[in-house]
mmCIF file of C-alpha atoms in Angstrom:
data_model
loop_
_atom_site.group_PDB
_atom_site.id
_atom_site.type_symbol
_atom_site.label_atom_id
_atom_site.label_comp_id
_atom_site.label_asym_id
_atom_site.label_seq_id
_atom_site.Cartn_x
_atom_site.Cartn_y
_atom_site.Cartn_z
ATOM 1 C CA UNK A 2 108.743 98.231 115.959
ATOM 2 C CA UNK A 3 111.910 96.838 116.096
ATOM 3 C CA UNK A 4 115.004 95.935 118.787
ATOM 4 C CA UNK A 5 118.016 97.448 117.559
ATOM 5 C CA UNK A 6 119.705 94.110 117.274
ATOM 6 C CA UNK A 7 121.193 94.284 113.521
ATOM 7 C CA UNK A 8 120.085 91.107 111.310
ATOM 8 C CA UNK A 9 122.099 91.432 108.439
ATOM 9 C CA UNK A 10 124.032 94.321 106.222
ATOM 10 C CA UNK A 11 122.810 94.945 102.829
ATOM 11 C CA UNK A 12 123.294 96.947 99.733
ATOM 12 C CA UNK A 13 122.126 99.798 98.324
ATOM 13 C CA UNK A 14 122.438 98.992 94.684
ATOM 14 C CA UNK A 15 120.244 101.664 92.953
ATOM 15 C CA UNK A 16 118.806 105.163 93.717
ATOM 16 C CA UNK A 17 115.928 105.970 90.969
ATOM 17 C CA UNK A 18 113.683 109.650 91.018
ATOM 18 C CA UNK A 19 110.121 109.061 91.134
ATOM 19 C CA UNK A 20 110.000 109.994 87.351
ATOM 20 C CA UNK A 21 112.191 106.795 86.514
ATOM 21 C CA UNK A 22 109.645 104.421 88.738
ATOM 22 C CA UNK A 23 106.823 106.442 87.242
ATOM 23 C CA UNK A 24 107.950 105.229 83.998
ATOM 24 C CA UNK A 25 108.088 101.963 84.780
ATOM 25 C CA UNK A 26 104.627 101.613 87.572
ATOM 26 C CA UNK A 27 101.547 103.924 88.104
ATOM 27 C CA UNK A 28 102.695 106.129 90.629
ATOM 28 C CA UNK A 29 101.452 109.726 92.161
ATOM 29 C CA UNK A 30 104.814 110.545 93.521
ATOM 30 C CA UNK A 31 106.990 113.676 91.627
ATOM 31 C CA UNK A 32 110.664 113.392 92.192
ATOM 32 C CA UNK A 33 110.461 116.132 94.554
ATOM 33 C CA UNK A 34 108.541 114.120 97.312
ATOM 34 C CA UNK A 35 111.499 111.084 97.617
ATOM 35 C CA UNK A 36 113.377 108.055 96.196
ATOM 36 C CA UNK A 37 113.061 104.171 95.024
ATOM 37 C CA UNK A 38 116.065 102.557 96.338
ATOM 38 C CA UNK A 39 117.123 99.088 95.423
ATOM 39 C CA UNK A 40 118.196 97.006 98.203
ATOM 40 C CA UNK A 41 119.966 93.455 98.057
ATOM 41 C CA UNK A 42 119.196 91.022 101.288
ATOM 42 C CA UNK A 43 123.315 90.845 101.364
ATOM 43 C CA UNK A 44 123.404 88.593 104.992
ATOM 44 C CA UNK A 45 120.002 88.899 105.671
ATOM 45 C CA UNK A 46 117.069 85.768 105.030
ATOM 46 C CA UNK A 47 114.407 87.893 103.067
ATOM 47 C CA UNK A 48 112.693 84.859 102.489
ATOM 48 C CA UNK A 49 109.919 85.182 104.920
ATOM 49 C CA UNK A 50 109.311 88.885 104.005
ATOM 50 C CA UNK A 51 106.479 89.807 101.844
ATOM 51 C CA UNK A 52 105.426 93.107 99.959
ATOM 52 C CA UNK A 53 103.878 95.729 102.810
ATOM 53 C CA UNK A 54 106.189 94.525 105.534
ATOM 54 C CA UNK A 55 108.616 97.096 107.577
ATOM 55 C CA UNK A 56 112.251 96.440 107.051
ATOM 56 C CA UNK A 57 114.725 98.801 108.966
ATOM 57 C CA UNK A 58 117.716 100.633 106.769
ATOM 58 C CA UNK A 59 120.133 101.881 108.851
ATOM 59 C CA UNK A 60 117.346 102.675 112.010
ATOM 60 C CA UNK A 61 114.938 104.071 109.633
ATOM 61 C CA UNK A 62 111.701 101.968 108.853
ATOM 62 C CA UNK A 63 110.866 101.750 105.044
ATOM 63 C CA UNK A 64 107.772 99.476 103.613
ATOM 64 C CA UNK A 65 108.978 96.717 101.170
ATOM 65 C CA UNK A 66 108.014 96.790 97.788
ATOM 66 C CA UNK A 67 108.411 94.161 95.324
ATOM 67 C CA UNK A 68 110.521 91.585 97.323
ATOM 68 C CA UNK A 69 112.202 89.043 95.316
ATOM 69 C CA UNK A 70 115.370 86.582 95.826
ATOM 70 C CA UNK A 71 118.122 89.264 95.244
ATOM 71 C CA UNK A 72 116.240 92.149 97.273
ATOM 72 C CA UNK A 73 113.565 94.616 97.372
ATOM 73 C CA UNK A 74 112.726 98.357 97.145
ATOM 74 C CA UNK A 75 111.181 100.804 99.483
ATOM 75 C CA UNK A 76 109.878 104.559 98.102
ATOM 76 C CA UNK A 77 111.857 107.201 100.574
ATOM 77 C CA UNK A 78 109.805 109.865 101.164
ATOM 78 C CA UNK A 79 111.257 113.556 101.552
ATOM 79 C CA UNK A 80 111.379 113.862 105.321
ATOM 80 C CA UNK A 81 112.734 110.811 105.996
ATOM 81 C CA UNK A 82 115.828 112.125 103.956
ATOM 82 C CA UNK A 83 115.945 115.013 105.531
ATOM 83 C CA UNK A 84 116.419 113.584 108.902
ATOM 84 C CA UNK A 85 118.621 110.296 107.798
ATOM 85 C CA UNK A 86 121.861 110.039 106.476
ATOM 86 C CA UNK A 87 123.089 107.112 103.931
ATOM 87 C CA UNK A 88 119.962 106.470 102.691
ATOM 88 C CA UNK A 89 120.184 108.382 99.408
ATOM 89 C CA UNK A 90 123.439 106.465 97.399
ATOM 90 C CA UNK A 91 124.357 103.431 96.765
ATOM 91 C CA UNK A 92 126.205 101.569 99.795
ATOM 92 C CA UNK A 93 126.114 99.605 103.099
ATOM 93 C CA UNK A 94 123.294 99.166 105.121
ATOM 94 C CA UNK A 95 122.294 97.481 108.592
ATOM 95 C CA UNK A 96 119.308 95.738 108.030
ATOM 96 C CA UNK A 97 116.479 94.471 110.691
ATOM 97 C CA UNK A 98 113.280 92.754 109.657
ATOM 98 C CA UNK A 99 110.191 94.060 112.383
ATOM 99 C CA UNK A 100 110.000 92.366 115.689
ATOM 100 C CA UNK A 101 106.679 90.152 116.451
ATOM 101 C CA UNK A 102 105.288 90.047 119.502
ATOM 102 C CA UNK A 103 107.137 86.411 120.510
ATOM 103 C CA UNK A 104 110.709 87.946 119.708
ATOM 104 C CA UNK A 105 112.824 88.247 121.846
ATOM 105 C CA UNK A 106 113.802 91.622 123.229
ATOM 106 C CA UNK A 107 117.691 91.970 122.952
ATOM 107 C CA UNK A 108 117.754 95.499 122.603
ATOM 108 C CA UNK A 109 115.603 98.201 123.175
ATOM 109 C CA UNK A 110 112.041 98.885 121.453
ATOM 110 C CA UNK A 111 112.991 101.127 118.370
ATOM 111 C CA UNK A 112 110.351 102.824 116.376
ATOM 112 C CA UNK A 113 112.352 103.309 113.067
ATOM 113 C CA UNK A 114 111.424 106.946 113.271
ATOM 114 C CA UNK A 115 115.262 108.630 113.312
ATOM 115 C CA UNK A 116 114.808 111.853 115.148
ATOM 116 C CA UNK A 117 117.957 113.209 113.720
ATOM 117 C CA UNK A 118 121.832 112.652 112.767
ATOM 118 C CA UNK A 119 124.570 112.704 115.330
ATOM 119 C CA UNK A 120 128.392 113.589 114.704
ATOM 120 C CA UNK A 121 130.933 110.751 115.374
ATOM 121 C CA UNK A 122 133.712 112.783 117.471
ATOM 122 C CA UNK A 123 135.795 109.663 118.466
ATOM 123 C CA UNK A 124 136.746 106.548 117.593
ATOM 124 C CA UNK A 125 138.928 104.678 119.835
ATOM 125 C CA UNK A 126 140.087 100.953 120.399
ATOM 126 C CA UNK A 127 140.332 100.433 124.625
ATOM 127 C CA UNK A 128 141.028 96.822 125.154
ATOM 128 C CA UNK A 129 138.376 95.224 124.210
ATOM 129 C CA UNK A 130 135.866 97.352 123.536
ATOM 130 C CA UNK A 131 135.761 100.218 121.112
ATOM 131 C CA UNK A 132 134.687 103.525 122.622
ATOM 132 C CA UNK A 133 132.822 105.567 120.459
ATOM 133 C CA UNK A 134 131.876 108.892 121.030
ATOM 134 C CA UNK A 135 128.946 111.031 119.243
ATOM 135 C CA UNK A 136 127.560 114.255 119.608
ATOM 136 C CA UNK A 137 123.953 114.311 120.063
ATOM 137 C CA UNK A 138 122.128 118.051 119.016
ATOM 138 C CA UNK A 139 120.591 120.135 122.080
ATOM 139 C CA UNK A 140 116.461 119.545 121.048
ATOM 140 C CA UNK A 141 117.570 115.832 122.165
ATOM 141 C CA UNK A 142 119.723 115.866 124.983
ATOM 142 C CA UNK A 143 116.838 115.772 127.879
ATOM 143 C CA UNK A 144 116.108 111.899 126.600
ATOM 144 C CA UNK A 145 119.687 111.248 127.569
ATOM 145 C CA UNK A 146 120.709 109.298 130.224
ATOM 146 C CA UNK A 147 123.646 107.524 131.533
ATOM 147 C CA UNK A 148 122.946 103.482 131.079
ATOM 148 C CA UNK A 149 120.184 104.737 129.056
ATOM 149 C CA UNK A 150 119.564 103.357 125.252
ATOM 150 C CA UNK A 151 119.783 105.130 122.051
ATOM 151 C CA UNK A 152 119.871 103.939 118.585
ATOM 152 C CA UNK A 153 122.548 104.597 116.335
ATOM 153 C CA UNK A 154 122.101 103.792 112.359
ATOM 154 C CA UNK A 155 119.398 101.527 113.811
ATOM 155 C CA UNK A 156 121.909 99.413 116.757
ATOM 156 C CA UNK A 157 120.708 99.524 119.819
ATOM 157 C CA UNK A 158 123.523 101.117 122.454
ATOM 158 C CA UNK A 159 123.639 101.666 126.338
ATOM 159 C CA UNK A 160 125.105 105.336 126.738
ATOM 160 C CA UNK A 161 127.985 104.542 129.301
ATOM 161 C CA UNK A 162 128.806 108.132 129.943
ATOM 162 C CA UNK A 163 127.240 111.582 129.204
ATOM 163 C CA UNK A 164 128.445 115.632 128.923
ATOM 164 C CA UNK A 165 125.981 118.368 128.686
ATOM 165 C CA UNK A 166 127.990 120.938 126.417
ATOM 166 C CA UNK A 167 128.055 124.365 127.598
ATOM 167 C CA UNK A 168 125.833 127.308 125.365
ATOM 168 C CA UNK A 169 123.032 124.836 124.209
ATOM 169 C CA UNK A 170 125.551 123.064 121.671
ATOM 170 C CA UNK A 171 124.142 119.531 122.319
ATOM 171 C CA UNK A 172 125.409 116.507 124.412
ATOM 172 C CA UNK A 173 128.118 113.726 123.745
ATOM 173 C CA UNK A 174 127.967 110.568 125.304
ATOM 174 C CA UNK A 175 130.368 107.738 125.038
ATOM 175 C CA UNK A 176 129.340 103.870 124.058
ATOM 176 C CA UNK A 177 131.415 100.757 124.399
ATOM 177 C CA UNK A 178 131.112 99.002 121.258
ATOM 178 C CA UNK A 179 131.912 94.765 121.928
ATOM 179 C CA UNK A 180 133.714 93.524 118.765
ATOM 180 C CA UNK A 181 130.353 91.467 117.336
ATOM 181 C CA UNK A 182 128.652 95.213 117.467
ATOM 182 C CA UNK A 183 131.488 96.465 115.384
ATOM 183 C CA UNK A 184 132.045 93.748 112.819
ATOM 184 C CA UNK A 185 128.487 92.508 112.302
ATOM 185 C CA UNK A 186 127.248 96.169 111.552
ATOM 186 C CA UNK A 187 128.064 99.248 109.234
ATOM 187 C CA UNK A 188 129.787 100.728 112.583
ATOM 188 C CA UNK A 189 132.457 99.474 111.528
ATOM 189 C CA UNK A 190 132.863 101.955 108.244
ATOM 190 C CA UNK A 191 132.380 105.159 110.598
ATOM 191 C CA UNK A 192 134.876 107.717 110.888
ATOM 192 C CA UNK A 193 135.252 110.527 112.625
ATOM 193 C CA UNK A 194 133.088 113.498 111.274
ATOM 194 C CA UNK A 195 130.549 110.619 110.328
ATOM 195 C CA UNK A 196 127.204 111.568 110.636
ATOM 196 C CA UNK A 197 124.627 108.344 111.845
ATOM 197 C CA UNK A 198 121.251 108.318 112.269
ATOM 198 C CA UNK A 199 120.107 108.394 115.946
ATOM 199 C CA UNK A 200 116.778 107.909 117.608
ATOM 200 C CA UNK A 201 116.310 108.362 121.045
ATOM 201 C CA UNK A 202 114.236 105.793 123.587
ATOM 202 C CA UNK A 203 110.873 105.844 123.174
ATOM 203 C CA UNK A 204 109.986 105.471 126.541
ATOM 204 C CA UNK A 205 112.437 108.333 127.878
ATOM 205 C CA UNK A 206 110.572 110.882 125.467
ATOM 206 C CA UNK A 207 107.227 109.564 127.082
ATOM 207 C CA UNK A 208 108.548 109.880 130.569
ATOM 208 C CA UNK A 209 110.125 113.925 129.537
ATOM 209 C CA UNK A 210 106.403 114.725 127.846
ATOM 210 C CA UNK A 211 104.899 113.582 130.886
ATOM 211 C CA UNK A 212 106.782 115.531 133.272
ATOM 212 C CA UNK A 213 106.968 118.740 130.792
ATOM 213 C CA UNK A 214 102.925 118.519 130.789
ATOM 214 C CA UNK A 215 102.729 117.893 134.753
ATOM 215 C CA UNK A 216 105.073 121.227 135.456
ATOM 216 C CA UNK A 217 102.721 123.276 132.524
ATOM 217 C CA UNK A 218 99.844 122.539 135.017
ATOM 218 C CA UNK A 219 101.544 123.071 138.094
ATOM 219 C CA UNK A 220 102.571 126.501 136.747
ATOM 220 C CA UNK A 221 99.461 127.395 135.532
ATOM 221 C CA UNK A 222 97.093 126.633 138.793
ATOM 222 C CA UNK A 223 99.873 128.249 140.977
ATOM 223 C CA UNK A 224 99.007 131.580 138.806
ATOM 224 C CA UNK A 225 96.223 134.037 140.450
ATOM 225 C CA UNK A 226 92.789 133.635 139.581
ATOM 226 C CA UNK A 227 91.832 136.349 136.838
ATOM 227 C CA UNK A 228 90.390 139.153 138.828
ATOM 228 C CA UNK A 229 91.751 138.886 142.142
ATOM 229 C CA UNK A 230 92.855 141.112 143.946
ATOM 230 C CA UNK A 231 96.808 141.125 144.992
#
């Protein structure tokens, strides 16, 4: 698990197939199934991470392999590139080491399990803040909620506003970004017609599955017994 609260920004230095690590290390993997990336630690202290341990790339959690002074690598499987974005070239990344139990909480809890990309509409400076605003896609717009959290290329963000698009087409919600947010993470590269990773709150999609499952059962015992008569 993690908080959403970005440690550091590293590098993607390398992309390799499978069939390059396979060269190199015993392996199973065929380049169909994923990636090795090479990551640097850039601003982040790697020094306390081991080989096995979760480090978050851009919101998504990868296992660390072969940790050293300049970096590590993590093997990418398949689905997780099909539902990140920026994870398969070279390039920026935010960067969070997991959370232990004595951390402090300063986000939100984030499972590093992206749900899906989002669309960067806007990109504005207002005072301040910067408002940023991102289309989320329909299958995760009933885990939206205004002051609600969502993650966004692994920051955690309170949704300020929120607009249920007409004909299923998804939601947007708006996000105040305060400077630190925007200079001490990769948000700061976005543009509009960016795509970012996004993972909705954990605890919203427990609360929805719960309430989904209590209506299924109301339905079903207001039905008529099989056989009676009407």
């Amino acid at each position: 698990m993690f908080t959403g609260i970005v440690q550091g920004i590293g590098q993607i230095e390398a992309v390799m197939p499978q069939s390059a690590v396979r060269a190199r290390e015993q392996t199973r993997w065929g380049d169909g199934q994923g990636l090795r990336l090479i990551v640097a630690w850039g601003s982040l202290d790697g020094r306390d991470v081991a080989e096995g341990d979760s480090v978050a790339l851009n919101g998504a959690c990868m296992t660390v392999v072969r940790p050293d002074e300049l970096g590590f690598g993590v093997d990418i499987s398949r689905e997780s590139l099909d539902k990140t974005v920026g994870l398969d070239q070279p390039g920026p990344v935010n960067l969070e080491k997991a959370m232990r139990l004595q951390d402090r909480l300063g986000g939100h809890l984030v499972s590093g399990h992206v749900d899906c990309t989002a669309e960067v509409l806007e990109i504005q400076s207002r005072g301040e803040s910067i408002l940023l605003r991102v289309r989320v896609p329909q299958a995760y717009s009933p885990y939206l909620t205004t002051k609600g959290s969502v993650a966004l290329n692994g920051v955690s963000l309170t949704v300020n506003s929120l607009e249920d698009l007409p004909q299923a087409r998804g939601s947007v919600i708006s996000l105040n970004l305060i400077p630190h947010t925007f200079t001490a993470t990769t948000l700061k590269d976005l543009r509009v017609g960016s795509r970012v990773n996004f993972e909705a709150d954990q605890l919203a999609k427990q609360v929805a599955r719960m309430v989904e499952a209590l209506a299924s059962r109301r339905a079903l015992s207001a039905q008529p017994a099989s056989g009676a008569s009407t």
